[in-house]
Coordinates of C-alpha atoms and ligand atoms in Angstrom, one line a residue:
M219 CA 75.2 71.3 112.3
S220 CA 75.2 69.7 108.9
D221 CA 76.2 66.0 108.8
E222 CA 79.0 66.5 106.3
E223 CA 81.9 68.8 106.8
T224 CA 83.4 70.1 103.5
L225 CA 86.9 71.3 102.6
V226 CA 86.7 74.7 100.9
K227 CA 89.4 76.6 99.1
V228 CA 89.3 80.4 98.9
S229 CA 91.5 83.1 97.5
I230 CA 92.7 85.6 100.2
I231 CA 95.3 87.5 98.1
P232 CA 94.0 88.4 94.6
E233 CA 95.7 87.2 91.4
D234 CA 99.0 89.0 90.5
Q235 CA 98.4 92.5 89.2
V236 CA 102.0 93.8 89.4
S237 CA 103.6 94.4 86.0
S238 CA 106.6 92.3 85.1
G239 CA 108.7 95.5 85.0
I240 CA 107.9 96.2 88.7
V241 CA 108.4 92.6 89.6
N242 CA 112.0 92.8 88.3
R243 CA 112.6 95.9 90.2
L244 CA 111.1 94.4 93.4
E245 CA 113.3 91.3 93.0
N246 CA 116.4 93.6 92.6
T247 CA 115.6 95.8 95.6
I248 CA 113.4 94.2 98.3
G249 CA 114.2 90.7 97.0
S250 CA 117.9 91.3 97.3
I251 CA 117.6 92.3 101.0
F252 CA 115.7 89.1 101.8
P253 CA 117.5 86.3 99.9
E254 CA 115.2 83.5 98.8
Q255 CA 116.6 80.9 101.1
E256 CA 115.8 83.2 104.1
R257 CA 112.2 83.9 103.2
G258 CA 109.2 81.9 104.3
K259 CA 107.5 79.5 101.9
E260 CA 106.1 81.0 98.7
W261 CA 102.3 81.1 98.8
D262 CA 99.6 81.2 96.1
G263 CA 97.4 83.4 98.2
T264 CA 94.7 80.7 98.8
I265 CA 93.6 78.9 102.0
S266 CA 91.6 75.7 102.5
F267 CA 89.4 75.3 105.5
T268 CA 86.7 72.9 106.7
D269 CA 83.2 74.4 106.7
P270 CA 81.7 74.0 110.1
G271 CA 78.2 74.1 108.6
V272 CA 75.2 76.2 109.6
E273 CA 72.3 75.4 112.0
E274 CA 68.9 75.2 110.4
E275 CA 67.3 76.8 113.5
L276 CA 69.3 80.0 112.8
L277 CA 68.4 80.1 109.1
A278 CA 64.7 79.7 110.0
I279 CA 64.9 82.8 112.3
L280 CA 66.7 84.8 109.6
N281 CA 64.3 83.7 106.9
G282 CA 61.4 85.0 109.0
V283 CA 62.6 88.5 108.8
V284 CA 64.8 88.9 105.6
D285 CA 64.0 87.7 102.1
S286 CA 65.8 84.4 101.6
S287 CA 67.5 85.6 98.5
R288 CA 69.5 88.0 100.7
I289 CA 70.9 85.3 103.0
S290 CA 74.0 83.4 101.9
T291 CA 75.5 80.3 103.6
D292 CA 78.1 79.8 100.9
P293 CA 81.3 78.9 102.9
R294 CA 83.5 81.2 100.7
D295 CA 81.3 84.2 101.3
R296 CA 81.2 83.4 105.0
M297 CA 85.0 83.1 105.2
L298 CA 85.6 86.3 103.3
K299 CA 83.2 88.1 105.6
S300 CA 85.0 86.9 108.7
T301 CA 88.3 88.6 108.1
G302 CA 89.7 92.0 107.3
K303 CA 92.9 92.9 105.5
S304 CA 95.3 93.3 108.4
S305 CA 98.6 91.6 108.2
L306 CA 98.0 89.7 111.4
E307 CA 94.8 88.2 110.0
I308 CA 96.5 87.4 106.6
A309 CA 99.5 85.8 108.4
S310 CA 97.2 83.7 110.6
L311 CA 95.2 82.5 107.6
R312 CA 98.4 81.7 105.7
N313 CA 99.5 79.6 108.8
G314 CA 96.2 77.7 108.5
E315 CA 94.6 79.3 111.6
V316 CA 90.9 79.7 110.7
P317 CA 89.0 82.4 112.5
R318 CA 85.4 82.1 113.8
I319 CA 83.5 81.9 110.5
V320 CA 80.2 83.8 110.5
D321 CA 77.2 81.4 110.2
A322 CA 75.4 83.4 107.5
V323 CA 75.8 86.6 105.5
V324 CA 72.7 88.7 105.3
S325 CA 72.5 91.6 102.8
P326 CA 69.4 93.4 103.9
D327 CA 67.5 96.2 102.1
Y328 CA 67.1 99.5 104.0
D329 CA 63.7 98.6 105.4
E330 CA 64.9 95.2 106.6
V331 CA 67.8 96.3 108.8
E332 CA 65.9 97.5 111.9
P333 CA 63.6 94.4 112.1
L334 CA 66.6 92.2 111.5
L335 CA 68.5 93.7 114.4
R336 CA 65.4 93.4 116.7
V337 CA 64.9 89.7 115.8
M338 CA 68.6 89.1 116.3
R339 CA 68.5 90.6 119.8
I340 CA 65.4 88.6 120.8
N341 CA 67.1 85.4 119.7
G342 CA 70.6 86.1 121.1
I343 CA 72.2 86.3 117.6
K344 CA 75.3 88.4 117.3
G345 CA 76.1 90.5 114.2
I346 CA 79.2 92.1 112.6
V347 CA 78.6 94.8 110.0
S348 CA 80.7 94.5 106.8
G349 CA 81.4 97.1 104.2
G350 CA 84.4 96.7 101.8
L351 CA 86.2 94.5 104.3
T352 CA 89.4 96.5 104.0
G353 CA 89.6 97.2 107.7
V354 CA 93.0 96.5 109.2
T355 CA 92.4 96.3 113.0
G356 CA 90.9 92.8 113.5
G357 CA 87.4 94.3 113.7
F358 CA 85.8 91.1 112.3
R359 CA 87.2 88.9 115.1
R360 CA 84.5 87.7 117.5
A361 CA 84.9 84.6 119.7
G362 CA 82.6 82.6 121.9
C363 CA 79.2 83.2 120.4
R364 CA 76.7 80.5 119.4
W365 CA 75.4 82.4 116.4
L366 CA 77.2 85.1 114.5
V367 CA 75.9 86.7 111.4
S368 CA 77.5 89.2 108.9
I369 CA 75.3 92.1 108.1
D370 CA 76.5 93.2 104.6
T371 CA 75.7 96.7 103.4
S372 CA 76.1 96.1 99.7
R373 CA 72.4 96.6 98.9
M374 CA 72.3 100.0 100.5
K375 CA 73.7 102.2 97.7
R376 CA 71.3 105.2 97.5
F377 CA 72.7 108.5 96.1
V378 CA 70.3 111.5 96.3
P379 CA 72.1 114.8 95.3
G380 CA 71.3 118.1 96.9
D381 CA 72.8 121.5 96.6
G382 CA 76.2 121.2 98.2
Y383 CA 75.4 117.8 99.9
A384 CA 74.2 114.4 99.0
I385 CA 72.3 111.6 100.9
A386 CA 74.5 108.6 100.3
G387 CA 74.2 104.9 101.2
P388 CA 76.7 103.1 103.4
G389 CA 77.5 100.4 100.9
L390 CA 78.8 102.8 98.2
T391 CA 82.5 102.3 97.6
G392 CA 84.7 105.3 97.4
A393 CA 84.9 105.0 93.6
E394 CA 81.1 104.6 93.2
L395 CA 80.5 107.6 95.5
E396 CA 83.1 109.8 93.8
G397 CA 81.6 108.7 90.4
F398 CA 78.1 109.9 91.4
A399 CA 79.5 113.1 92.9
S400 CA 81.6 113.9 89.8
S401 CA 78.6 113.2 87.5
I402 CA 76.9 116.3 89.0
G403 CA 80.1 118.4 89.0
Y404 CA 81.2 117.8 92.6
T405 CA 83.8 115.8 94.5
I406 CA 83.5 114.1 98.0
G407 CA 87.3 114.6 98.5
N408 CA 88.0 111.4 100.4
F409 CA 90.7 109.4 98.7
P410 CA 92.0 106.7 101.0
E411 CA 94.4 104.2 99.4
S412 CA 91.6 101.6 99.7
F413 CA 89.4 104.0 97.6
H414 CA 88.2 101.3 95.1
N415 CA 87.1 98.8 97.8
S416 CA 86.3 100.6 101.0
T417 CA 82.8 102.0 101.6
L418 CA 81.2 105.1 103.0
G419 CA 79.8 103.1 106.0
G420 CA 83.3 101.8 106.6
W421 CA 84.9 105.2 106.4
I422 CA 82.5 106.7 109.0
S423 CA 82.8 103.7 111.2
T424 CA 86.6 103.6 111.3
G425 CA 87.3 107.4 111.2
A426 CA 89.0 107.2 107.8
S427 CA 91.3 109.8 106.3
G428 CA 92.1 110.2 102.6
Q429 CA 95.3 111.3 100.9
E430 CA 94.0 114.9 100.4
S431 CA 92.8 115.4 104.0
N432 CA 95.0 118.5 104.2
F433 CA 92.6 120.1 101.8
Y434 CA 89.2 118.4 102.3
G435 CA 89.5 117.3 105.9
D436 CA 89.0 113.9 107.4
I437 CA 85.7 111.9 107.3
E438 CA 84.3 113.7 110.4
D439 CA 84.5 117.0 108.4
M440 CA 82.5 115.5 105.5
V441 CA 79.6 113.9 107.4
L442 CA 76.7 116.4 108.2
G443 CA 74.4 113.8 109.5
A444 CA 73.7 110.0 109.6
T445 CA 71.1 107.3 110.2
L446 CA 71.9 104.6 112.7
F447 CA 69.9 101.5 112.7
R448 CA 69.8 99.9 116.2
S449 CA 68.1 96.9 117.7
D450 CA 66.2 99.3 120.0
G451 CA 65.1 101.7 117.1
T452 CA 66.5 104.0 114.5
I453 CA 68.2 107.3 115.1
K454 CA 68.2 109.8 112.3
D455 CA 69.7 113.2 112.0
I456 CA 67.7 116.0 110.3
L457 CA 68.8 117.4 107.0
S458 CA 70.6 120.6 108.0
P459 CA 74.0 122.1 107.5
R460 CA 74.6 122.3 111.2
D461 CA 72.6 121.7 114.3
S462 CA 73.6 122.1 118.0
S463 CA 70.7 120.0 119.5
G464 CA 72.9 117.6 121.4
I465 CA 74.5 114.3 120.5
K466 CA 73.4 113.1 117.0
A467 CA 73.4 109.9 115.1
K468 CA 76.5 111.0 113.3
H469 CA 78.4 111.3 116.6
L470 CA 77.4 107.7 117.6
A471 CA 78.3 106.5 114.1
L472 CA 81.7 108.1 113.7
M473 CA 84.6 105.8 114.8
S474 CA 82.0 103.3 116.3
E475 CA 83.6 100.4 114.3
G476 CA 80.2 98.7 113.8
R477 CA 79.3 98.5 117.5
N478 CA 76.8 101.2 118.0
G479 CA 74.5 100.3 115.2
V480 CA 74.4 99.8 111.4
I481 CA 75.1 103.1 109.7
G482 CA 72.5 103.7 107.0
D483 CA 72.3 106.7 104.7
S484 CA 74.5 109.7 105.6
I485 CA 74.3 113.3 104.6
I486 CA 77.7 114.0 103.0
R487 CA 79.1 117.4 102.1
L488 CA 79.9 118.0 98.5
R489 CA 82.8 120.2 97.2
R490 CA 83.6 121.6 93.8
P491 CA 86.6 119.9 92.3
P492 CA 89.7 122.1 91.9
A493 CA 90.0 124.1 88.6
R494 CA 93.6 122.8 88.3
R495 CA 96.1 120.5 90.0
L496 CA 99.7 121.7 90.5
Y497 CA 102.4 119.1 91.0
S498 CA 105.9 119.5 92.5
S499 CA 108.5 117.6 94.4
S500 CA 111.5 118.5 96.6
F501 CA 114.3 116.6 98.3
F502 CA 115.3 117.5 101.9
R503 CA 118.7 116.6 103.3
D504 CA 117.0 114.2 105.7
F505 CA 113.6 113.4 107.3
S506 CA 114.3 115.8 110.2
A507 CA 114.9 118.7 107.8
G508 CA 111.6 118.0 106.1
I509 CA 109.7 117.7 109.5
R510 CA 111.2 121.0 110.7
F511 CA 110.1 122.8 107.4
L512 CA 106.5 121.4 107.8
S513 CA 106.3 122.2 111.5
V514 CA 106.4 126.0 110.9
Q515 CA 103.9 126.2 108.0
D516 CA 100.5 127.7 108.3
K517 CA 99.1 126.1 105.2
F518 CA 99.7 122.8 103.4
P519 CA 99.1 121.5 99.9
A520 CA 96.3 119.0 99.4
I521 CA 99.0 116.4 99.4
A522 CA 102.5 116.9 101.0
R523 CA 103.9 113.4 101.5
L524 CA 107.3 113.4 103.0
S525 CA 109.2 110.1 102.9
D526 CA 112.2 109.1 105.0
P527 CA 115.4 108.2 103.1
V528 CA 114.7 104.5 103.2
E529 CA 111.2 105.0 101.6
T530 CA 112.6 107.6 99.2
A531 CA 115.2 105.1 98.0
Y532 CA 112.5 102.4 97.4
L533 CA 110.2 104.9 95.6
L534 CA 113.1 105.8 93.3
E535 CA 114.2 102.2 92.8
L536 CA 110.7 101.2 91.8
S537 CA 109.9 104.1 89.6
A538 CA 113.0 105.8 88.2
D539 CA 115.3 104.4 85.5
P540 CA 119.1 104.3 86.1
G541 CA 119.7 107.4 84.0
A542 CA 117.2 109.5 86.0
K543 CA 118.7 108.3 89.3
K544 CA 122.2 109.3 88.1
V545 CA 121.0 112.8 87.2
L546 CA 119.2 113.1 90.5
N547 CA 122.3 112.0 92.3
A548 CA 124.4 114.6 90.6
F549 CA 121.8 117.3 91.2
L550 CA 121.6 116.5 95.0
K551 CA 125.5 116.6 95.1
V552 CA 125.5 120.1 93.6
R553 CA 123.1 121.1 96.3
G554 CA 125.4 119.7 99.0
M555 CA 123.1 116.7 99.7
K556 CA 123.6 113.0 99.8
Y557 CA 121.4 110.7 97.6
P558 CA 118.6 109.8 98.2
G559 CA 117.7 112.4 100.8
S560 CA 114.0 112.7 101.9
L561 CA 111.5 113.1 99.1
M562 CA 108.4 115.2 99.5
V563 CA 105.7 114.8 96.8
M564 CA 103.2 117.7 96.6
V565 CA 99.9 118.2 94.9
D566 CA 98.1 121.5 95.2
N567 CA 94.4 122.1 94.4
G568 CA 93.9 125.4 92.7
H569 CA 96.8 127.5 94.0
R570 CA 100.4 126.7 94.8
T571 CA 101.1 126.8 98.5
W572 CA 104.9 126.9 98.4
K573 CA 106.6 128.4 95.3
R574 CA 110.1 127.1 96.2
I575 CA 111.2 125.5 99.3
K576 CA 114.3 127.1 100.7
G577 CA 117.1 124.7 101.7
A578 CA 115.5 121.8 99.7
A579 CA 116.4 120.6 96.2
N580 CA 113.3 121.3 94.1
T581 CA 112.8 118.8 91.4
G582 CA 109.6 119.7 89.6
A583 CA 106.3 118.1 88.7
R584 CA 107.3 114.7 87.1
I585 CA 107.9 112.7 90.3
A586 CA 104.6 113.9 91.9
R587 CA 102.6 113.1 88.7
K588 CA 104.2 109.6 88.7
W589 CA 103.3 109.2 92.4
E590 CA 99.7 110.2 91.7
E591 CA 99.4 107.7 88.8
N592 CA 100.2 104.9 91.3
R593 CA 98.4 106.4 94.2
Y594 CA 96.2 103.2 94.8
G595 CA 98.9 100.7 93.6
R596 CA 100.9 100.0 96.8
P597 CA 98.7 97.1 98.0
E598 CA 99.7 95.2 94.9
I599 CA 103.3 95.3 96.1
G600 CA 102.1 94.0 99.4
N601 CA 100.4 91.1 97.7
W602 CA 103.6 90.3 95.8
L603 CA 105.5 90.3 99.1
W604 CA 103.0 87.9 100.8
K605 CA 103.3 85.5 97.9
K606 CA 107.1 85.6 98.1
G607 CA 106.9 84.4 101.7
L608 CA 107.5 87.8 103.3
T609 CA 105.3 89.5 105.8
P610 CA 104.5 93.2 105.1
D611 CA 102.6 95.4 107.6
T612 CA 101.9 99.1 108.3
M613 CA 101.2 101.1 111.5
E614 CA 100.3 104.7 111.9
T615 CA 100.0 107.4 114.5
S616 CA 99.8 111.2 115.0
C617 CA 101.6 113.5 117.4
V618 CA 102.3 117.2 117.9
W619 CA 105.3 118.7 116.0
A620 CA 107.5 118.8 119.1
D621 CA 107.3 115.0 119.4
A622 CA 107.5 114.1 115.7
E623 CA 111.3 113.6 115.2
D624 CA 111.7 111.8 118.4
L625 CA 108.8 109.5 117.7
Y626 CA 110.1 108.7 114.3
S627 CA 113.7 107.9 115.2
K628 CA 112.8 106.0 118.4
S629 CA 110.3 103.9 116.5
V630 CA 112.8 103.0 113.8
K631 CA 115.3 102.1 116.6
T632 CA 112.7 100.0 118.4
F633 CA 111.9 98.1 115.3
N634 CA 115.6 97.4 114.5
E635 CA 116.3 96.3 118.1
G636 CA 113.1 94.2 118.1
I637 CA 114.0 92.2 115.0
E638 CA 117.6 91.7 116.2
A639 CA 116.2 90.3 119.5
L640 CA 114.0 87.9 117.5
G641 CA 116.9 87.0 115.2
I642 CA 115.0 87.8 112.0
H643 CA 115.6 90.2 109.1
G644 CA 113.3 93.2 108.6
L645 CA 113.1 96.6 107.0
I646 CA 111.2 99.7 108.1
M647 CA 110.4 102.9 106.4
A648 CA 108.1 105.8 107.0
H649 CA 106.3 108.8 105.6
I650 CA 104.3 111.8 106.8
S651 CA 100.9 111.1 105.4
H652 CA 98.6 113.8 106.8
L653 CA 99.3 117.3 108.0
Y654 CA 97.6 119.5 110.6
R655 CA 98.8 122.8 112.0
A656 CA 99.4 121.1 115.4
G657 CA 101.3 118.1 114.0
P658 CA 101.6 115.2 111.5
A659 CA 100.3 111.7 111.0
I660 CA 103.3 109.4 110.6
Y661 CA 102.8 106.2 108.6
F662 CA 105.3 103.3 109.0
T663 CA 105.6 100.4 106.5
F664 CA 107.7 97.4 107.5
I665 CA 108.6 94.0 106.1
L666 CA 109.6 90.9 108.2
S667 CA 111.3 87.8 106.9
T668 CA 110.3 85.3 109.5
P669 CA 109.4 81.7 110.0
E670 CA 106.9 82.7 112.7
P671 CA 104.9 85.6 111.2
V672 CA 102.0 85.7 113.6
A673 CA 104.0 85.7 116.8
H674 CA 106.7 88.0 115.5
L675 CA 104.3 90.5 114.0
A676 CA 102.4 90.6 117.3
N677 CA 105.7 91.2 119.1
I678 CA 106.9 94.0 116.7
R679 CA 103.5 95.7 116.6
D680 CA 103.3 95.8 120.4
L681 CA 106.8 97.3 120.6
L682 CA 106.0 99.9 118.0
E683 CA 102.6 100.8 119.5
K684 CA 104.1 101.2 123.0
Q685 CA 106.9 103.4 121.5
F686 CA 104.3 105.6 119.8
L687 CA 102.4 106.1 123.1
S688 CA 105.5 106.7 125.1
C689 CA 106.5 109.5 122.6
G690 CA 103.1 111.2 122.9
G691 CA 101.6 109.6 119.8
S692 CA 98.0 108.5 119.4
I693 CA 97.1 104.8 119.3
T694 CA 96.0 105.4 115.7
H695 CA 95.4 108.3 113.4
H696 CA 93.0 106.7 110.9
H697 CA 92.9 102.9 111.1
G698 CA 90.8 102.7 114.2
I699 CA 91.0 100.4 117.3
G700 CA 89.3 97.1 116.3
T701 CA 90.2 94.2 118.5
F702 CA 94.0 94.7 118.0
F703 CA 94.4 98.0 119.8
R704 CA 91.7 97.8 122.5
Q705 CA 94.4 96.7 125.0
Y706 CA 95.9 100.2 124.7
V707 CA 92.7 102.1 125.3
G708 CA 92.1 103.2 128.9
K709 CA 89.5 101.4 131.0
E710 CA 87.3 104.5 131.5
K711 CA 87.2 105.1 127.7
Q712 CA 86.3 101.4 127.1
A713 CA 83.5 101.6 129.7
M714 CA 82.1 104.8 128.0
A715 CA 82.2 103.1 124.6
K716 CA 80.3 100.1 126.1
L717 CA 77.5 102.4 127.1
M718 CA 76.7 103.3 123.5
E719 CA 77.0 99.7 122.1
D720 CA 74.1 97.9 120.5
P721 CA 74.0 94.5 122.3
V722 CA 73.6 92.7 119.0
L723 CA 76.8 94.2 117.6
G724 CA 79.0 94.0 120.7
D725 CA 81.3 91.2 121.8
C726 CA 80.0 87.7 122.3
E727 CA 79.9 86.9 126.0
Ligands
FAD897 C1 95.4 98.6 101.1 C2 94.7 99.4 102.1 C3 94.8 100.8 102.1 C4 94.2 101.6 103.1 N1 94.3 102.9 103.0 C5 93.7 103.7 103.9 C6 93.7 105.1 103.9 O1 94.4 105.7 103.1 N2 93.0 105.8 104.8 C7 92.3 105.2 105.8 O2 91.6 105.9 106.6 N3 92.2 103.8 105.9 C8 92.9 103.1 105.0 N4 92.8 101.7 105.0 C9 91.9 101.1 106.0 C10 90.5 100.8 105.6 O3 90.4 100.9 104.2 C11 89.6 101.8 106.3 O4 89.5 101.5 107.6 C12 88.1 101.9 105.7 O5 87.5 102.9 106.3 C13 87.3 100.6 105.9 O6 86.2 100.6 105.1 P1 85.5 99.3 104.6 O7 84.2 99.7 103.9 O8 86.4 98.4 104.0 O9 85.0 98.7 106.0 P2 85.1 97.3 106.6 O10 86.5 96.8 106.6 O11 84.1 96.4 105.9 O12 84.7 97.5 108.1 C14 85.5 98.2 109.0 C15 84.8 98.4 110.3 O13 83.6 99.2 110.0 C16 82.4 98.6 110.4 N5 81.4 99.0 109.4 C17 81.5 98.9 108.0 N6 80.4 99.4 107.5 C18 79.6 99.8 108.5 C19 78.3 100.3 108.6 N7 77.6 100.6 107.5 N8 77.7 100.5 109.8 C20 78.4 100.3 110.9 N9 79.7 99.7 110.9 C21 80.2 99.5 109.7 C22 82.8 97.1 110.4 O14 82.0 96.4 111.3 C23 84.2 97.1 110.9 O15 84.3 97.2 112.3 C24 93.4 100.9 104.1 C25 93.3 99.5 104.0 C26 93.9 98.8 103.1 C27 93.7 97.3 103.1

């Protein structure tokens, strides 16, 4: 350990990016529900921590296998590589609770990964793979190990195009990958809200799903093959459109959350971008009416995002001016509906799926275009809330259509009873984010105003997760398990997952 311990300051929430217009609207809407005197303390988004230092012995081992220019011991790097973007992690950091900070960040080149893992195994060094660090499931939390190293994939950004596929590096961000694909006339088709920061390796490892999954599929539909670096060797799939020769590297890589190996290059399917995009929006009487409409459809637009009335009201407050809201109010009244109703934003690729939705108030293209303009902007609102002393969070699940209405209404009720029991203020809203013939993914956003964010978040999240499960929902639709949801995974499944783990990347004993 180094002789001197140093106090280090690091920014967890980026500088304000929200426009002053939106800030005023946020103050008027969300701010008015949570009066200033009832919020937590305002926060500048930074934390200070004491650097525990790094053992020379560990550095000597790493230096023996990776070029020293690719090893960082900078305390800011190490802190930022030790946390994801989940609300529980942010709330703990804001509370001054510092996680186990990795001892070093290694950014290996392709040919250094396998030897690095081998040497780490021999020397009992544990590793966590990091991509864009946008994971929200506590996947970077490890406790109890002597040496813990972050294996950063940012040097692995190869892109080799083929005809209808590309070989692509795990460290490419969504925006970089899509940029390469579009430069040769293709699209990848995966557009998660974290598109600008999350990486291909992260997508595969968490089982990500983008906003246009109804059209392009989820990440497992896009990956034809993968390379998996392990401490006992490297497994690599052949270049082939399909191959039934047993379990492949891609199967071990998908949803492995960094535990089965370091995902290297993958073979990714390329698609032609649509010739045109068609925008539309409709208002349903309520969320149930929207769910019932969706449940009997055979085909869906690339995006069909149905918001409940609370989310609809906020979307309108944040984006529509008073005149537009007045017109909408009158229009809904004529259609026998109460403002705000349940908004569905639709974007079609190529052909319109639904010409007019019977029983809904059809409101044209403008709202959908506006939604698309801000499709990656919601996290900025989250950042604003954090700085105002509030605690925002999200949880998601999927279920069959028959369970959807029940799951939604019981989850909202559970949340409201939960905050009442805790004696705190809160707000919950939801939308249907992804559609399948068998059922939807439902995405809940909530805000707590609490003096004890960590304990209260944990409590509310547990109540919601148990409610999802008791209504037949999945633990998660696309965020993954990480460390937060492992308690809800059956013992047999956990034991099976353990069999595939690389000992370097598993838990510290
Ligand atoms: C604002 C915001 C919006 C989001 N929107 C979406 C969304 O629309 N859809 C969605 O699916 N998710 C979304 N997420 C969650 C997150 O972006 C995804 O889980 C994403 O796939 C994580 O990618 P990443 O590169 O940031 O991975 P990281 O956060 O760096 O890592 C996540 C996990 O993957 C492992 N990992 C990363 N790279 C590799 C690799 N090369 N080999 C092995 N393991 C690896 C890590 O060890 C960790 O366990 C969102 C998150 C945020 C903060």
